Short mmCIF file of C-alpha atoms and ligand atoms in Angstrom, two decimals:
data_model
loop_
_atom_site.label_atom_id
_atom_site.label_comp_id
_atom_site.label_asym_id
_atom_site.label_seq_id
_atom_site.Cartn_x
_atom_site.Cartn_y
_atom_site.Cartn_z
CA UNK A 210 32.78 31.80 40.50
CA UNK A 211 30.73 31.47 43.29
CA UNK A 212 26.95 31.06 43.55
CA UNK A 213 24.02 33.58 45.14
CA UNK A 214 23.29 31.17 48.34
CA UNK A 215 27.12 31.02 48.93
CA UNK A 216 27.66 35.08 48.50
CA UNK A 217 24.40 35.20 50.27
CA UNK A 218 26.50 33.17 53.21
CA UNK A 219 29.92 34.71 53.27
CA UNK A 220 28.33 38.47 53.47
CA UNK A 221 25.65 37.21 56.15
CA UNK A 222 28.80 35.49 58.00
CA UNK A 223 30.20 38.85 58.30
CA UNK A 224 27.07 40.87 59.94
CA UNK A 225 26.04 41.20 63.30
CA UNK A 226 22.93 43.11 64.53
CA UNK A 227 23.63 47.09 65.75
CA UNK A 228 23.61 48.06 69.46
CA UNK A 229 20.36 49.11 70.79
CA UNK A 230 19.17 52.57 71.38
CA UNK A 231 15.72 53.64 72.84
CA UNK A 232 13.15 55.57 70.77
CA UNK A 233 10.10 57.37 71.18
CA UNK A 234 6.90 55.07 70.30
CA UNK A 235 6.21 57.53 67.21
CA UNK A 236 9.40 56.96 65.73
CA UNK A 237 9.50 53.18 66.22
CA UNK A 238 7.80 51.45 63.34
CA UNK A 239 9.30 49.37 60.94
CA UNK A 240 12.43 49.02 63.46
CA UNK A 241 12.99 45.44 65.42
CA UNK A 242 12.29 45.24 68.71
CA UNK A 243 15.26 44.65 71.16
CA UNK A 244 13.70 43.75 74.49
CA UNK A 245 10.66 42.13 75.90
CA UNK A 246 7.52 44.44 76.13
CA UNK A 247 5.49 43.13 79.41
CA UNK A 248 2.22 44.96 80.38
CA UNK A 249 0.85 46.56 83.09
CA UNK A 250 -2.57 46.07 82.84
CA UNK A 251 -4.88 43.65 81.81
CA UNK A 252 -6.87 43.73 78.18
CA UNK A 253 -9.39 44.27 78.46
CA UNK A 254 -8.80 46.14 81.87
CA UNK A 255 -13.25 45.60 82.78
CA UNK A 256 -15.55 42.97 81.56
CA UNK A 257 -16.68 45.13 78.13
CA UNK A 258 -19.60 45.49 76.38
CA UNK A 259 -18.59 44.57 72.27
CA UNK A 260 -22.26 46.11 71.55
CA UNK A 261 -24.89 48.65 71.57
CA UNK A 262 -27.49 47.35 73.45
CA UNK A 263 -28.82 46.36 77.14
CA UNK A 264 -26.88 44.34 79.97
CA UNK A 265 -29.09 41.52 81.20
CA UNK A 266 -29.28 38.31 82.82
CA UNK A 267 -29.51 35.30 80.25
CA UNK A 268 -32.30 33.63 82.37
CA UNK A 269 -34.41 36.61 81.59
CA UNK A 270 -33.68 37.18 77.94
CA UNK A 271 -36.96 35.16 76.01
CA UNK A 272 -38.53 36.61 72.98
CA UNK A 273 -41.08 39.17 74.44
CA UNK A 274 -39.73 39.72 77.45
CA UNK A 275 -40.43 43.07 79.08
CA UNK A 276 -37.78 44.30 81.45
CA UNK A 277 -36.79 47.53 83.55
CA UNK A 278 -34.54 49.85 82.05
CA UNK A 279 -32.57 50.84 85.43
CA UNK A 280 -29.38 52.63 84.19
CA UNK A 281 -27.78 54.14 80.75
CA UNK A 282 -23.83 53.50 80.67
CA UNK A 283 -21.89 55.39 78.77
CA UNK A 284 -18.53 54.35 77.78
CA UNK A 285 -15.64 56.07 80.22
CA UNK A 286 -18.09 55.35 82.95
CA UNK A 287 -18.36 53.10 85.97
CA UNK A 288 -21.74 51.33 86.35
CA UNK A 289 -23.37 52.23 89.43
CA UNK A 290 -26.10 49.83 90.13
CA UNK A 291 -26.30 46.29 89.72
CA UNK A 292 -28.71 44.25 87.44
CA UNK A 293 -31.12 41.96 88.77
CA UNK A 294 -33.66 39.69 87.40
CA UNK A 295 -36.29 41.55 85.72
CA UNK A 296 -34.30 44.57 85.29
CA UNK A 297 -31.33 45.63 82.64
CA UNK A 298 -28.81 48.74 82.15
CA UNK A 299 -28.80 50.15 78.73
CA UNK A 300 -24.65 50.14 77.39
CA UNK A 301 -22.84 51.62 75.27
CA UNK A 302 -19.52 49.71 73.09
CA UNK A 303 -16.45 49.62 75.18
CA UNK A 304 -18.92 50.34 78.36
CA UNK A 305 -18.34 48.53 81.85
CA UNK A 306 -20.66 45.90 82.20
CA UNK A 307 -22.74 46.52 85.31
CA UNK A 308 -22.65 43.40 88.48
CA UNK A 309 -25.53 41.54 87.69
CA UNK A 310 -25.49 40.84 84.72
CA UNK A 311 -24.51 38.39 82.31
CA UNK A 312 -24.92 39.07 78.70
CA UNK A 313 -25.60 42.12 76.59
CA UNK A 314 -28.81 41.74 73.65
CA UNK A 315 -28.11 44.11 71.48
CA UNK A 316 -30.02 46.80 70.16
CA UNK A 317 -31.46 45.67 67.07
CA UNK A 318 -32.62 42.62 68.78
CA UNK A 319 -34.55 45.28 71.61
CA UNK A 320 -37.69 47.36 70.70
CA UNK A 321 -37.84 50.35 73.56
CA UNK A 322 -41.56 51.18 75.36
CA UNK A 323 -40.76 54.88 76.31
CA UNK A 324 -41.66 54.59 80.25
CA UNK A 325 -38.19 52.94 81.21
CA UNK A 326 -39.27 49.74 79.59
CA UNK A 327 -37.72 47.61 77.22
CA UNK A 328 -39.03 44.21 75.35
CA UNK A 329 -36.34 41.74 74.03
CA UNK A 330 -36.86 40.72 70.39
CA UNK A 331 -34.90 37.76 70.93
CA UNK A 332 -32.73 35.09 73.38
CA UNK A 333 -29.25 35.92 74.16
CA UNK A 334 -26.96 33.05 75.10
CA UNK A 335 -25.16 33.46 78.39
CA UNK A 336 -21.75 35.78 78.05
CA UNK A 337 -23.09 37.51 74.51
CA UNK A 338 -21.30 40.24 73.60
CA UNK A 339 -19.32 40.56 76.98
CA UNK A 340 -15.23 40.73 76.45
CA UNK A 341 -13.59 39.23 79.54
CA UNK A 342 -11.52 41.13 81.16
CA UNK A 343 -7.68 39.97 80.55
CA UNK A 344 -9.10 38.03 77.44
CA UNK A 345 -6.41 39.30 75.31
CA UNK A 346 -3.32 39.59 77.61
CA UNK A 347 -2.86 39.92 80.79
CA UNK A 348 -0.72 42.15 83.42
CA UNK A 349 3.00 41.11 83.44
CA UNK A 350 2.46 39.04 80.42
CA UNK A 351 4.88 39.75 77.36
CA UNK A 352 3.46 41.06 74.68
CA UNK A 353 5.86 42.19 72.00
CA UNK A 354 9.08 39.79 72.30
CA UNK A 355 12.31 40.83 71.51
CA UNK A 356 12.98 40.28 67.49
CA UNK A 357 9.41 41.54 67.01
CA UNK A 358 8.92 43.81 63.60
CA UNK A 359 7.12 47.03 64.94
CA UNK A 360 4.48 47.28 61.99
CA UNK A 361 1.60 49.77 63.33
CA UNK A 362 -0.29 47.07 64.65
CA UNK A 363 2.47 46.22 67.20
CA UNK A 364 3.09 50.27 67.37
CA UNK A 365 -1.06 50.28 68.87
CA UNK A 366 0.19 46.94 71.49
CA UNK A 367 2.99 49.50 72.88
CA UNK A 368 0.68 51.93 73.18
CA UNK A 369 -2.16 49.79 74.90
CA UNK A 370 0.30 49.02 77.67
CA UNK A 371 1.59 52.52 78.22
CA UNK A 372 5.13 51.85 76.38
CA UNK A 373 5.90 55.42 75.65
CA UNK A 374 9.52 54.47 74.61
CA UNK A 375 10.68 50.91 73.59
CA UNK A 376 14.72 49.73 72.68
CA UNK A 377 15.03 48.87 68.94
CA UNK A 378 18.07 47.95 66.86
CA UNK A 379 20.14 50.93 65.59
CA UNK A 380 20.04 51.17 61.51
CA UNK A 381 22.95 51.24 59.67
CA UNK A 382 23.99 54.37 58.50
CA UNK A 383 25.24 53.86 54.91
CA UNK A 384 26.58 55.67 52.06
CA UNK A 385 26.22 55.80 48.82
CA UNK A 386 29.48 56.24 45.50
CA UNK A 387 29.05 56.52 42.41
CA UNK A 388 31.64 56.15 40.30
CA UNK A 389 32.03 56.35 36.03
CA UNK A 390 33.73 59.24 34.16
CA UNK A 391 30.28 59.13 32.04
CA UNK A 392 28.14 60.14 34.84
CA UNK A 393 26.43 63.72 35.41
CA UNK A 394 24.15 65.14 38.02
CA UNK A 395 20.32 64.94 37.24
CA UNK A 396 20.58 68.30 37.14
CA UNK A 397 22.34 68.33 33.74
CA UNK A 398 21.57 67.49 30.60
CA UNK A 399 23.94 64.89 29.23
CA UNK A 400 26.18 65.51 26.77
CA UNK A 401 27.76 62.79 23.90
CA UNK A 402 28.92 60.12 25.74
CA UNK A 403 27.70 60.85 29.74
CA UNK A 404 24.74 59.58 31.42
CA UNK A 405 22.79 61.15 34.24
CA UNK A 406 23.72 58.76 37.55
CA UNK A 407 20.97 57.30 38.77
CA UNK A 408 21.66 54.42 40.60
CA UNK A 409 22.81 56.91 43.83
CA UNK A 410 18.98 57.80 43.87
CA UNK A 411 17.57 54.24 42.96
CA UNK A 412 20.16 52.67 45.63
CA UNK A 413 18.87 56.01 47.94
CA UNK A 414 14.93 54.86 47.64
CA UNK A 415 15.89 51.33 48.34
CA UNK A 416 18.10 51.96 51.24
CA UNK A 417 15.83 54.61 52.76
CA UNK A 418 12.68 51.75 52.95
CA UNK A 419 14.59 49.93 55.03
CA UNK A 420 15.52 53.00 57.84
CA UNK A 421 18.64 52.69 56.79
CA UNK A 422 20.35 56.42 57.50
CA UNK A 423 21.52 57.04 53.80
CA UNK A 424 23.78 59.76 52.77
CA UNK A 425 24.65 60.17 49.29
CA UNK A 426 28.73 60.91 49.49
CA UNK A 427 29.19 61.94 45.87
CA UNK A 428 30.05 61.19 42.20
CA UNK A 429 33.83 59.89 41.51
CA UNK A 430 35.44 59.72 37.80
CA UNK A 431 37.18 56.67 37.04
CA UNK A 432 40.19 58.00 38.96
CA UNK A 433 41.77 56.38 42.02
CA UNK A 434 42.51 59.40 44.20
CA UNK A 435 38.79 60.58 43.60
CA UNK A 436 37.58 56.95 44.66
CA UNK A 437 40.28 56.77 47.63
CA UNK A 438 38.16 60.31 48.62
CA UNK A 439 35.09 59.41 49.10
CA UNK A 440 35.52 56.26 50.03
CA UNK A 441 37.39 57.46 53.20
CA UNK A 442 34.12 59.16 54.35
CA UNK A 443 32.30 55.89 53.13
CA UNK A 444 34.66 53.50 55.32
CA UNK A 445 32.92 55.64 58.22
CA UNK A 446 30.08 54.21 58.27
CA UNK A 447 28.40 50.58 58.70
CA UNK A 448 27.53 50.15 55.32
CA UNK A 449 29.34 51.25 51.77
CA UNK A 450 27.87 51.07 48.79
CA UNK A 451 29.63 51.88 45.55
CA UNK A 452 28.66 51.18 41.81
CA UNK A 453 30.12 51.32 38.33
CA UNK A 454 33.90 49.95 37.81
CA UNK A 455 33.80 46.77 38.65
CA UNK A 456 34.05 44.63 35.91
CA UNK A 457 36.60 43.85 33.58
CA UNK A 458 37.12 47.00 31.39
CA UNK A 459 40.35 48.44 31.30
CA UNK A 460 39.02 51.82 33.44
CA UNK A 461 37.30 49.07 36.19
CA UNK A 462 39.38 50.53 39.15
CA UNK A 463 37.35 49.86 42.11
CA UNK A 464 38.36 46.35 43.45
CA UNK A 465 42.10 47.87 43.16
CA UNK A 466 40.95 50.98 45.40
CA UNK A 467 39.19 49.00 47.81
CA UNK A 468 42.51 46.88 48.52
CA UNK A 469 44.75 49.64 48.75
CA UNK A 470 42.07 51.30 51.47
CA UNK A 471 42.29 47.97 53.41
CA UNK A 472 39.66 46.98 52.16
CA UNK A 473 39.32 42.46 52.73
CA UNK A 474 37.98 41.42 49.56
CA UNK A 475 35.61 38.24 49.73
CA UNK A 476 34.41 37.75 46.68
CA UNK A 477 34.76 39.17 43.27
CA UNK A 478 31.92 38.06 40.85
CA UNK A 479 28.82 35.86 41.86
CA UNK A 480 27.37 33.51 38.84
CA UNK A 481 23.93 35.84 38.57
CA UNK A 482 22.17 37.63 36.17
CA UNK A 483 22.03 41.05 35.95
CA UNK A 484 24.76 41.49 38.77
CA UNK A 485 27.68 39.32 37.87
CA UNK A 486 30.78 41.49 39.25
CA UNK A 487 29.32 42.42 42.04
CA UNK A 488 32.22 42.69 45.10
CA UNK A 489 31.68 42.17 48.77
CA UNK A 490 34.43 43.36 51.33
CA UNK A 491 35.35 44.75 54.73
CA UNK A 492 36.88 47.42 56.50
CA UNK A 493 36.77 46.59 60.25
CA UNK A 494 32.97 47.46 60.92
CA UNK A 495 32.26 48.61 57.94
CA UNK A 496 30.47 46.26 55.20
CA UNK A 497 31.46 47.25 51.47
CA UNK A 498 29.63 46.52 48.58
CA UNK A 499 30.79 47.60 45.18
CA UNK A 500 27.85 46.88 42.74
CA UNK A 501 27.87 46.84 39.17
CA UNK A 502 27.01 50.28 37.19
CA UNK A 503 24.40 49.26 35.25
CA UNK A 504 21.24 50.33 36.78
CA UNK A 505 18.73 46.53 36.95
CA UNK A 506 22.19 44.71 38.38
CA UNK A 507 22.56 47.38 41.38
CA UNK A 508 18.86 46.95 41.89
CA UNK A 509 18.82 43.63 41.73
CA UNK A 510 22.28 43.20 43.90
CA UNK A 511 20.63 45.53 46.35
CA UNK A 512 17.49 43.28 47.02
CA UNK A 513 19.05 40.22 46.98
CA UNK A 514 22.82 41.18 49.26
CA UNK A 515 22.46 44.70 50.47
CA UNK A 516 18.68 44.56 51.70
CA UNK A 517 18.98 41.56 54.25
CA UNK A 518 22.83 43.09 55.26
CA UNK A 519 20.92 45.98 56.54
CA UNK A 520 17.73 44.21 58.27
CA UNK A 521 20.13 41.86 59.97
CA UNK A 522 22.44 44.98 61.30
CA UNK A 523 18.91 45.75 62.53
CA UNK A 524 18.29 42.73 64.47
CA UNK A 525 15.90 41.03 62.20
CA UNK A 526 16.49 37.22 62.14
CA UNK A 527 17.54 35.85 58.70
CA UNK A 528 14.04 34.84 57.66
CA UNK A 529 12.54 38.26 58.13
CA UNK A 530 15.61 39.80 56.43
CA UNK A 531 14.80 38.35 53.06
CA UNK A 532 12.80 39.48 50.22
CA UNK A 533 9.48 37.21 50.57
CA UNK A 534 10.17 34.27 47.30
CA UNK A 535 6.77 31.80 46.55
CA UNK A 536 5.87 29.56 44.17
CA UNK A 537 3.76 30.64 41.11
CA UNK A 538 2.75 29.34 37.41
CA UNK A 539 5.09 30.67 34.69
CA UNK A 540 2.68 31.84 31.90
CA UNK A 541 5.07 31.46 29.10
CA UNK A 542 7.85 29.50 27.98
CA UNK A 543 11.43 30.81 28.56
CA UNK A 544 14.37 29.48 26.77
CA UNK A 545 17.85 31.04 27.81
CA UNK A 546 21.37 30.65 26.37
CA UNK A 547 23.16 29.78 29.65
CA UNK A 548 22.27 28.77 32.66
CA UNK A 549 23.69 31.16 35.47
CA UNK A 550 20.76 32.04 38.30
CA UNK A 551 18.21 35.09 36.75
CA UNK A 552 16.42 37.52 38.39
CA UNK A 553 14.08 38.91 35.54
CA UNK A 554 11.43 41.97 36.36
CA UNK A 555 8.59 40.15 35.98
CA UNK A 556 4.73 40.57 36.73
CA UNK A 557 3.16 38.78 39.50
CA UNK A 558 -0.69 38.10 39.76
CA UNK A 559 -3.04 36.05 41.52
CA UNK A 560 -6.16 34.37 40.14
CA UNK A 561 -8.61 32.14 42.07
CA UNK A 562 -6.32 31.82 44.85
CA UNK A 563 -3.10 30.32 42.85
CA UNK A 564 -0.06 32.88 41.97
CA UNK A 565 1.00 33.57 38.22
CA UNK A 566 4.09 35.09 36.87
CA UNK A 567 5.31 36.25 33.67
CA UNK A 568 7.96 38.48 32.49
CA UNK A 569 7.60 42.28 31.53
CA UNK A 570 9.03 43.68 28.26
CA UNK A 571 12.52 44.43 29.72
CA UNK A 572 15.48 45.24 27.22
CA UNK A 573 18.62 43.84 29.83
CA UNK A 574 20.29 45.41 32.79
CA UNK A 575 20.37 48.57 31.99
CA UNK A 576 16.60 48.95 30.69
CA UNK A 577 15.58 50.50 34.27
CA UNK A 578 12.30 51.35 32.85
CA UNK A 579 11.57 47.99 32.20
CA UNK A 580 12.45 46.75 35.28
CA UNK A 581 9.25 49.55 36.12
CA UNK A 582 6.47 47.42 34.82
CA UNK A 583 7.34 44.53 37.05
CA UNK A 584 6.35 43.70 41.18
CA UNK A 585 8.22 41.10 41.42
CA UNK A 586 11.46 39.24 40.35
CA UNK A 587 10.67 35.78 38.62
CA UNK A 588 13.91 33.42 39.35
CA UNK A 589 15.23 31.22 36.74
CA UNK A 590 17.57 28.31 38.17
CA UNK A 591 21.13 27.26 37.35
CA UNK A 592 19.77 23.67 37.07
CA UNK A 593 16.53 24.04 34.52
CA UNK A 594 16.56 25.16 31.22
CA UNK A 595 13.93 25.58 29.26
CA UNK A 596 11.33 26.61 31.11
CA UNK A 597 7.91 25.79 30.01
CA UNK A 598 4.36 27.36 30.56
CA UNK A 599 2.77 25.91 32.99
CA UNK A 600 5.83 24.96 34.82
CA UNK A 601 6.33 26.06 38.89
CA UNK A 602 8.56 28.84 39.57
CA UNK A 603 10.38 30.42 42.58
CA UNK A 604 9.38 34.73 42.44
CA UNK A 605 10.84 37.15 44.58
CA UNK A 606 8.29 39.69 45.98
CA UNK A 607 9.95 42.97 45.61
CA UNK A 608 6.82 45.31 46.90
CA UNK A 609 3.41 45.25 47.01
CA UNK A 610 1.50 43.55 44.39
P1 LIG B 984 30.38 49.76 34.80
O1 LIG B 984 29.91 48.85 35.86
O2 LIG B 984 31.19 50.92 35.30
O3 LIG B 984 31.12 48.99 33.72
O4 LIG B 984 29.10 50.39 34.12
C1 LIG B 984 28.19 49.58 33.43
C2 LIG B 984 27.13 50.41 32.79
O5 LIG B 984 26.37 51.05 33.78
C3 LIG B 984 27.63 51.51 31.88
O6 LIG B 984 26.81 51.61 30.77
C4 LIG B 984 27.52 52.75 32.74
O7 LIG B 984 27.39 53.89 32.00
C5 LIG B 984 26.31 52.47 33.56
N1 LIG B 984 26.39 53.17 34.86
C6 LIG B 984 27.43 53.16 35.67
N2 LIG B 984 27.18 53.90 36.77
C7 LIG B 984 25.93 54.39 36.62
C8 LIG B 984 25.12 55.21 37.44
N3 LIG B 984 25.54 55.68 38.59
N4 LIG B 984 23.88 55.50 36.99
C9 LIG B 984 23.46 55.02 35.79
N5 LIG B 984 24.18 54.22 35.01
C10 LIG B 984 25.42 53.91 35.40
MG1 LIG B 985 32.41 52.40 34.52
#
């Protein structure tokens, strides 16, 4: 059996990032940038005023100083007379600074006389509360590189330099199988024996996170013809994801479907827990991933295989396809039978700067709802066993914490 860095290897051998396609700048967050943004302007594009307050000439700024109020610029305006000693231009934030001057007090540090005056409360060194212009970048420079996440902060750079539409990396489109003569809709009540499926709509939410375009292509019974089915439509697509029927009971059909659909089979079982049988294969461009049915090992497999497969498709370089893992202080001690790699739902926290995990009640791989009260996915190695409070552990960050 192999282990998770070596499936991780062999399924990350087999990906390559999607053909480009251009989008409009309100659909392109949380895609990966596939060109160089340069811009056209400088930013800022003026010397700016980062205050409320008066332009003026350093030399003139003592405490007590009285000077002529000459001008009031809004901002959106152009200054239209310049500042000279004795004098300053009342400015507004994001205002032009007017020629002339130097430095802007600002207007708690001013006390206004009525009559056009104004006395300064206090000094101002030279270049206060001015923002050069091309301070931040500069015309032709590149801004966004190629590779580049678009989170909304680099969604606001695009739109600072007039990049209405920007090239990304297509998402996979992916579907989803479920497969288990047990299963019903949600939208039945179960009777002896079934279970509602709900990995399609756990695997749905995870895939749909990512931008992945996720269909779900239906419910199969343990039956090879009704796999064969919908796995046709599934082999249409970049990315097929099927769960339930992989491991080694007698009605565990799916590897022998996948192999009569042509289906390259590259590995059959990965030494993990929850997620043990999980297959990876391929159908020319399509990536298949037959995950095990019960409901923490598909969302486990997901995070750790199927979740970089589809941020690489999307151009994302392997260290921004993976889950985030960091070091943190296991609370309590954990003792374990064997030692195959866990991921365990677990609770992550932070205290005085230093990260903490523990485990959450959680009943095995099929207690979903236990996997609920966890943020995180505490990793227990192949190579240490017991674990003792106190001890430094690797966590997977699964969300926001
Ligand atoms: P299997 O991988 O087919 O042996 O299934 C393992 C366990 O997962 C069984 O208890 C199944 O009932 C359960 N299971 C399989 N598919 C699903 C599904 N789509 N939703 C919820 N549970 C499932
Ligand atoms: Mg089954």
């Amino acid at each position: 059996m192999i282990g998770v860095d070596e499936a991780y290897r062999i399924i990350q051998e087999n990906v390559s990032a999607l053909p480009p396609r251009t989008v409009g700048i309100k659909e392109a967050a949380g895609y990966c940038l596939a060109e160089d943004v340069v811009s056209d302007i400088d930013m800022p594009p003026y010397e700016k005023s980062a205050m409320d307050g008066y332009a003026v000439i350093a030399e003139d700024a003592v405490p007590g100083a009285e000077l002529e109020m000459i001008e009031n610029i809004a901002a959106g305006y152009v200054p239209t007379k310049t500042v000279r000693r004795g004098q300053v231009s009342k400015i507004m934030t994001g205002a032009s600074v007017p020629p002339g001057a130097d430095s802007v007090i600002k207007v708690e540090e001013t006390e206004a006389l009525g009559t056009g005056r104004v006395r300064l409360l206090k000094e101002v060194k030279w270049g206060a509360n001015i923002c050069i212009t091309g301070e931040d970048f500069k015309a032709c420079d590149i801004v966004l590189k190629e590779g580049k996440e678009l989170r909304p902060q680099e969604i606001g750079v695009l739109a600072m330099v007039g990049a209405k539409r920007v090239k990304v990396f297509s998402t996979p489109r992916l579907g989803i199988i479920s497969t288990g003569d047990e299963l019903v809709g949600i939208n039945k009540k179960p009777r002896a024996g079934q279970i509602r499926d709900s990995n399609s709509y756990s695997l749905y939410a995870q895939a749909v996170q990512t931008r992945a375009h996720v269909e779900l292509l239906g419910s199969a019974r343990d039956k090879k013809i009704e796999i064969l089915s919908l796995l046709k439509k599934g082999l249409r697509r970049d990315i097929v994801l099927l769960t339930g029927g992989v491991s080694v009971g007698e009605y565990d059909i799916v590897v022998d479907v996948l192999q009569e659909a042509g289906v390259e089979i590259f590995f059959h079982k990965v030494a993990l827990r929850p997620g043990k049988p999980i297959v990876f294969g391929r159908s020319k461009q399509t990536l298949v991933f037959g995950l095990p049915g019960n409901p923490v090992a598909t969302y486990v497999n997901f995070e750790l295989f199927v979740r970089p497969t589809i941020r690489r498709m999307m151009g994302f370089e392997d260290e921004n396809a993976q889950r985030m893992v960091i070091k943190a202080e296991l609370e309590v001690d954990i003792a374990r039978k064997r030692t195959r790699r866990e991921y365990r739902p677990a609770c992550l926290r932070m205290d005085s700067g230093r990260f903490y995990v523990a485990p959450v009640e959680w009943h095995g791989s099929a207690d979903l709802l236990g996997a609920t009260r966890g943020n995180s996915l505490l990793i227990l190695p192949e190579d240490k066993n017991p674990l003792s409070s106190g001890d430094e552990v690797d966590v997977m960050v699964t969300g926001e914490f």
